[in-house]
Tab-separated table of C-alpha atoms in Angstrom:
chain	number	residue	atom	x	y	z
A	1	MET	CA	-7.365	6.725	11.612
A	2	GLU	CA	-6.191	2.754	13.756
A	3	LEU	CA	-6.771	1.068	10.405
A	4	GLN	CA	-5.859	-2.759	10.805
A	5	TRP	CA	-3.888	-4.314	7.759
A	6	TYR	CA	-3.501	-7.785	7.402
A	7	ILE	CA	-1.661	-9.340	5.093
A	8	ILE	CA	-3.079	-11.620	2.704
A	9	HIS	CA	-0.533	-12.497	-0.245
A	10	GLN	CA	3.360	-11.679	-1.083
A	11	ASN	CA	4.693	-12.390	-4.296
A	12	ARG	CA	7.129	-14.523	-4.293
A	13	ILE	CA	9.931	-12.419	-6.775
A	14	SER	CA	9.149	-9.078	-5.560
A	15	GLN	CA	7.505	-8.682	-2.535
A	16	GLN	CA	4.997	-6.769	-2.738
A	17	LYS	CA	2.205	-7.647	-0.555
A	18	ILE	CA	-1.311	-7.093	-0.340
A	19	TYR	CA	-3.414	-6.114	2.879
A	20	LYS	CA	-6.424	-6.637	3.876
A	21	VAL	CA	-8.581	-3.165	5.799
A	22	ASN	CA	-11.905	-2.346	7.271
A	23	ILE	CA	-13.069	0.285	6.335
A	24	MET	CA	-16.004	1.494	7.881
A	25	GLY	CA	-17.597	-1.763	8.564
A	26	ARG	CA	-17.351	-2.794	5.016
A	27	GLU	CA	-13.499	-4.774	4.695
A	28	TYR	CA	-11.167	-3.549	0.944
A	29	VAL	CA	-8.315	-5.748	-0.552
A	30	MET	CA	-5.895	-3.060	-1.399
A	31	LYS	CA	-1.424	-1.914	-0.721
A	32	LYS	CA	-0.413	-0.436	2.808
A	33	LEU	CA	-0.958	3.140	2.562
A	34	GLU	CA	2.670	4.390	4.779
A	35	THR	CA	1.603	4.459	8.356
A	36	ARG	CA	3.601	8.170	8.071
A	37	LEU	CA	0.916	9.371	5.540
A	38	GLU	CA	-2.009	8.606	7.024
A	39	LYS	CA	-1.925	11.239	9.157
A	40	HIS	CA	-2.812	13.259	6.240
A	41	VAL	CA	-5.962	10.768	5.988
A	42	ASP	CA	-6.553	11.863	9.639
A	43	SER	CA	-6.836	15.014	8.918
A	44	LEU	CA	-9.310	14.898	6.551
A	45	LEU	CA	-11.763	13.345	7.625
A	46	HIS	CA	-11.154	15.348	11.010
A	47	ARG	CA	-12.479	18.189	9.104
A	48	TYR	CA	-14.686	17.295	6.569
A	49	PRO	CA	-16.322	13.647	8.497
A	50	ARG	CA	-18.995	13.531	5.381
A	51	LEU	CA	-15.287	12.312	2.791
A	52	LYS	CA	-15.537	9.542	5.529
A	53	ILE	CA	-17.865	7.197	2.968
A	54	ALA	CA	-15.062	7.977	0.406
A	55	GLN	CA	-11.982	7.003	2.806
A	56	TYR	CA	-11.546	3.542	1.173
A	57	ASP	CA	-11.280	5.266	-2.642
A	58	ILE	CA	-9.372	8.511	-1.628
A	59	ILE	CA	-6.524	5.765	-0.525
A	60	GLU	CA	-6.654	3.740	-3.211
A	61	ALA	CA	-6.774	6.931	-6.381
A	62	TYR	CA	-3.530	8.184	-3.361
A	63	LEU	CA	-1.992	4.256	-3.912
A	64	ILE	CA	-2.514	4.518	-7.866
A	65	MET	CA	-0.843	8.274	-8.274
A	66	GLU	CA	2.194	7.386	-5.952
A	67	ASN	CA	2.814	3.982	-8.010
A	68	THR	CA	2.654	5.874	-10.842
A	69	TYR	CA	5.072	8.582	-9.414
A	70	GLN	CA	7.801	5.697	-8.269
A	71	HIS	CA	7.911	4.525	-11.363
A	72	ASP	CA	8.365	7.859	-13.731
A	73	GLY	CA	5.026	8.160	-14.517
A	74	LYS	CA	3.202	11.762	-14.308
A	75	ILE	CA	-0.952	13.329	-13.587
A	76	LEU	CA	-2.407	14.467	-16.273
A	77	VAL	CA	-5.586	16.625	-14.935
A	78	ALA	CA	-8.348	18.244	-16.737
A	79	GLY	CA	-12.586	19.602	-15.561
A	80	ASN	CA	-14.937	21.685	-17.029
A	81	GLY	CA	-14.978	25.656	-15.409
A	82	GLY	CA	-14.909	25.310	-11.546
A	83	SER	CA	-13.027	22.249	-12.268
A	84	ALA	CA	-10.848	23.463	-14.731
A	85	ALA	CA	-9.126	26.222	-12.290
A	86	ASP	CA	-9.183	22.829	-10.476
A	87	SER	CA	-6.517	21.394	-12.821
A	88	GLU	CA	-4.811	24.368	-12.303
A	89	HIS	CA	-4.534	24.369	-9.663
A	90	ILE	CA	-3.683	20.837	-8.918
A	91	ALA	CA	-0.513	20.531	-11.206
A	92	GLY	CA	0.504	24.023	-9.308
A	93	GLU	CA	1.343	21.981	-5.923
A	94	LEU	CA	2.605	19.467	-7.832
A	95	MET	CA	5.712	20.652	-10.296
A	96	LYS	CA	7.302	22.557	-7.199
A	97	ARG	CA	6.595	23.027	-2.937
A	98	PHE	CA	2.985	22.314	-0.896
A	99	LYS	CA	3.930	23.229	2.768
A	100	ILE	CA	8.271	20.720	1.792
A	101	PRO	CA	11.192	22.243	0.341
A	102	ARG	CA	12.160	20.708	-2.483
A	103	PRO	CA	15.813	21.198	-3.683
A	104	VAL	CA	17.725	19.829	-6.470
A	105	ASP	CA	20.621	17.556	-5.415
A	106	GLU	CA	23.986	18.272	-5.185
A	107	PHE	CA	25.035	16.418	-7.997
A	108	PHE	CA	22.185	18.671	-10.884
A	109	ALA	CA	23.627	21.400	-8.999
A	110	GLU	CA	26.777	21.067	-9.983
A	111	LYS	CA	26.158	20.279	-13.452
A	112	LEU	CA	24.417	23.454	-13.541
A	113	LYS	CA	27.713	25.358	-11.814
A	114	LYS	CA	29.101	23.646	-14.686
A	115	VAL	CA	27.006	25.230	-17.584
A	116	ASP	CA	27.337	28.727	-15.998
A	117	MET	CA	28.559	28.881	-12.055
A	118	GLU	CA	27.162	32.537	-11.872
A	119	ARG	CA	23.776	31.877	-13.304
A	120	GLY	CA	23.997	27.954	-12.607
A	121	ALA	CA	24.491	28.843	-8.804
A	122	GLU	CA	21.495	30.981	-7.944
A	123	LEU	CA	19.193	28.565	-10.296
A	124	ALA	CA	20.703	25.853	-7.888
A	125	LYS	CA	18.964	27.930	-5.199
A	126	HIS	CA	15.843	28.510	-5.920
A	127	LEU	CA	14.880	25.552	-8.525
A	128	GLU	CA	12.329	23.156	-7.251
A	129	ARG	CA	11.939	18.907	-7.730
A	130	SER	CA	8.430	18.559	-9.131
A	131	LEU	CA	5.207	15.191	-9.350
A	132	MET	CA	4.900	15.673	-13.493
A	133	ALA	CA	1.570	17.527	-13.763
A	134	ILE	CA	-0.182	18.944	-17.084
A	135	PRO	CA	-3.542	20.558	-17.137
A	136	LEU	CA	-5.000	19.479	-20.231
A	137	VAL	CA	-7.503	22.964	-19.610
A	138	ALA	CA	-3.594	25.198	-20.383
A	139	HIS	CA	-3.157	24.687	-23.548
A	140	GLU	CA	-4.949	28.040	-25.352
A	141	ALA	CA	-3.597	27.126	-28.847
A	142	LEU	CA	-4.241	23.849	-29.786
A	143	THR	CA	-7.188	23.524	-27.484
A	144	THR	CA	-8.827	26.031	-29.531
A	145	ALA	CA	-7.687	25.247	-32.123
A	146	TYR	CA	-8.260	21.696	-32.285
A	147	ILE	CA	-12.172	22.237	-30.711
A	148	ASN	CA	-12.129	24.479	-33.946
A	149	ASP	CA	-10.514	22.474	-36.479
A	150	VAL	CA	-11.770	18.750	-35.266
A	151	ASP	CA	-13.943	18.197	-32.618
A	152	GLY	CA	-15.438	20.417	-29.178
A	153	LEU	CA	-15.749	17.105	-27.001
A	154	GLY	CA	-12.690	16.420	-27.687
A	155	VAL	CA	-9.740	18.218	-26.083
A	156	PHE	CA	-9.292	16.606	-23.811
A	157	ALA	CA	-8.761	13.423	-25.850
A	158	GLN	CA	-6.588	14.730	-28.508
A	159	GLN	CA	-4.155	15.993	-25.634
A	160	LEU	CA	-4.049	12.502	-22.991
A	161	PHE	CA	-3.326	11.327	-27.003
A	162	GLY	CA	-0.298	12.920	-27.683
A	163	PHE	CA	1.109	13.049	-23.896
A	164	GLY	CA	-0.211	10.234	-22.387
A	165	ARG	CA	1.705	7.351	-21.432
A	166	GLU	CA	1.157	3.736	-20.451
A	167	GLY	CA	1.089	4.267	-16.740
A	168	ASP	CA	0.451	7.299	-16.592
A	169	VAL	CA	-2.551	8.884	-14.029
A	170	PHE	CA	-5.521	10.347	-15.815
A	171	LEU	CA	-7.395	12.814	-12.964
A	172	GLY	CA	-10.436	13.300	-15.017
A	173	ILE	CA	-12.971	15.685	-12.896
A	174	SER	CA	-16.917	16.581	-13.215
A	175	THR	CA	-19.577	17.472	-10.600
A	176	SER	CA	-21.395	15.685	-12.328
A	177	GLY	CA	-19.633	12.575	-13.813
A	178	ASN	CA	-20.985	12.657	-17.562
A	179	SER	CA	-18.931	16.349	-19.236
A	180	ASN	CA	-17.996	14.314	-22.512
A	181	ASN	CA	-14.849	16.093	-23.243
A	182	ILE	CA	-14.147	13.970	-20.146
A	183	VAL	CA	-15.465	10.693	-20.122
A	184	ASN	CA	-13.516	10.468	-23.954
A	185	ALA	CA	-10.338	11.934	-22.066
A	186	ALA	CA	-10.860	8.402	-19.820
A	187	ILE	CA	-11.629	6.236	-22.916
A	188	VAL	CA	-8.374	7.280	-24.611
A	189	ALA	CA	-7.164	6.583	-21.118
A	190	LYS	CA	-8.555	3.259	-20.647
A	191	ALA	CA	-7.065	2.201	-24.394
A	192	SER	CA	-4.158	3.330	-23.566
A	193	GLY	CA	-3.202	2.165	-20.451
A	194	ILE	CA	-3.568	5.268	-18.625
A	195	ASN	CA	-4.846	5.145	-15.217
A	196	VAL	CA	-8.107	6.516	-14.752
A	197	ILE	CA	-9.139	8.734	-11.679
A	198	GLY	CA	-12.058	10.332	-11.631
A	199	LEU	CA	-13.491	12.600	-9.016
A	200	THR	CA	-17.176	13.551	-8.369
A	201	GLY	CA	-20.103	14.198	-6.913
A	202	GLU	CA	-22.579	11.395	-5.499
A	203	SER	CA	-23.689	9.784	-8.666
A	204	GLY	CA	-20.373	8.943	-10.396
A	205	GLY	CA	-22.377	9.745	-14.207
A	206	ALA	CA	-20.222	7.639	-16.845
A	207	LEU	CA	-16.901	8.384	-15.760
A	208	ALA	CA	-17.633	5.678	-12.203
A	209	GLU	CA	-18.376	3.594	-15.421
A	210	LEU	CA	-15.130	3.896	-16.320
A	211	ALA	CA	-12.526	4.273	-14.085
A	212	ASP	CA	-9.945	1.935	-12.097
A	213	VAL	CA	-11.042	4.322	-8.743
A	214	THR	CA	-14.145	7.474	-8.595
A	215	VAL	CA	-14.014	9.352	-5.924
A	216	LYS	CA	-18.093	10.168	-5.229
A	217	VAL	CA	-18.395	12.923	-2.593
A	218	PRO	CA	-21.580	12.904	-1.422
A	219	GLU	CA	-23.326	16.443	-2.869
A	220	THR	CA	-25.695	16.681	-5.495
A	221	GLU	CA	-25.196	21.170	-6.297
A	222	THR	CA	-22.192	21.280	-7.967
A	223	TYR	CA	-21.132	24.253	-5.673
A	224	MET	CA	-20.781	22.045	-3.146
A	225	ILE	CA	-19.597	19.406	-4.860
A	226	GLN	CA	-16.661	21.855	-5.118
A	227	GLU	CA	-15.841	22.333	-2.477
A	228	LEU	CA	-15.431	18.681	-0.392
A	229	HIS	CA	-13.012	18.515	-4.132
A	230	LEU	CA	-10.729	21.263	-3.053
A	231	PRO	CA	-9.955	19.407	0.370
A	232	ILE	CA	-10.230	15.903	-0.938
A	233	TYR	CA	-6.977	16.792	-3.308
A	234	HIS	CA	-5.342	19.355	-1.963
A	235	CYS	CA	-4.671	16.114	0.876
A	236	TRP	CA	-3.048	13.949	-2.392
A	237	CYS	CA	-0.565	16.464	-3.090
A	238	LEU	CA	0.644	16.676	0.922
A	239	MET	CA	1.039	12.699	0.302
A	240	LEU	CA	2.792	12.300	-2.611
A	241	GLU	CA	5.248	15.769	-1.116
A	242	ASP	CA	5.308	13.608	1.898
A	243	LYS	CA	5.871	10.754	0.422
A	244	PHE	CA	8.289	12.252	-2.148
A	245	PHE	CA	10.470	14.793	-0.681
A	246	GLY	CA	9.483	14.676	2.655
């Protein structure tokens, strides 16, 4: 990728630096992506060169997620149909190892053994540290009750209102960007101080107007959009795992 980063501001108290970077001939202002993480974006763009158009948004979305996890937050994910499956897929990659083993630390391992020496020792061998991610598509009793009793289009918004906390991330996946239940959840997220990342097709739809950043892949056909969504969120999961467990 060979991105050139230039410091344009440094906070006097926190020492946090803001950089200017040139991507695809355009200049952007953002936090700096760690050099060791750039290899994951390089690999993604090498395999899917069409995604270079979304390079800035992919990096910016990652940085939002990174910041959330640095402050003990979580990611809430939702989508419909194939995007619902993507939501559970993402949570699965974040809540356990993707490529890198994530053993519990010795301090917690000892606490497990103090509770039960034999079982605790076995648990210490197999438990893995998680990056908290909740797929809002996975709670059938809650979702069907809410759909039946209250409102079908508010099913993700209700869960976001219950699970979400200020500083969390809502990752809304919608190929059109116009899925009403996703847009409704994004509205609740914004009102709650929750960061919104959109993952959409080319137009971005209504979701792009609400999101802090939207990754719009250059396709208009639903299944082709979904084919480009998977390598993007795999890239994010690899970067997050490398950052926190690498």
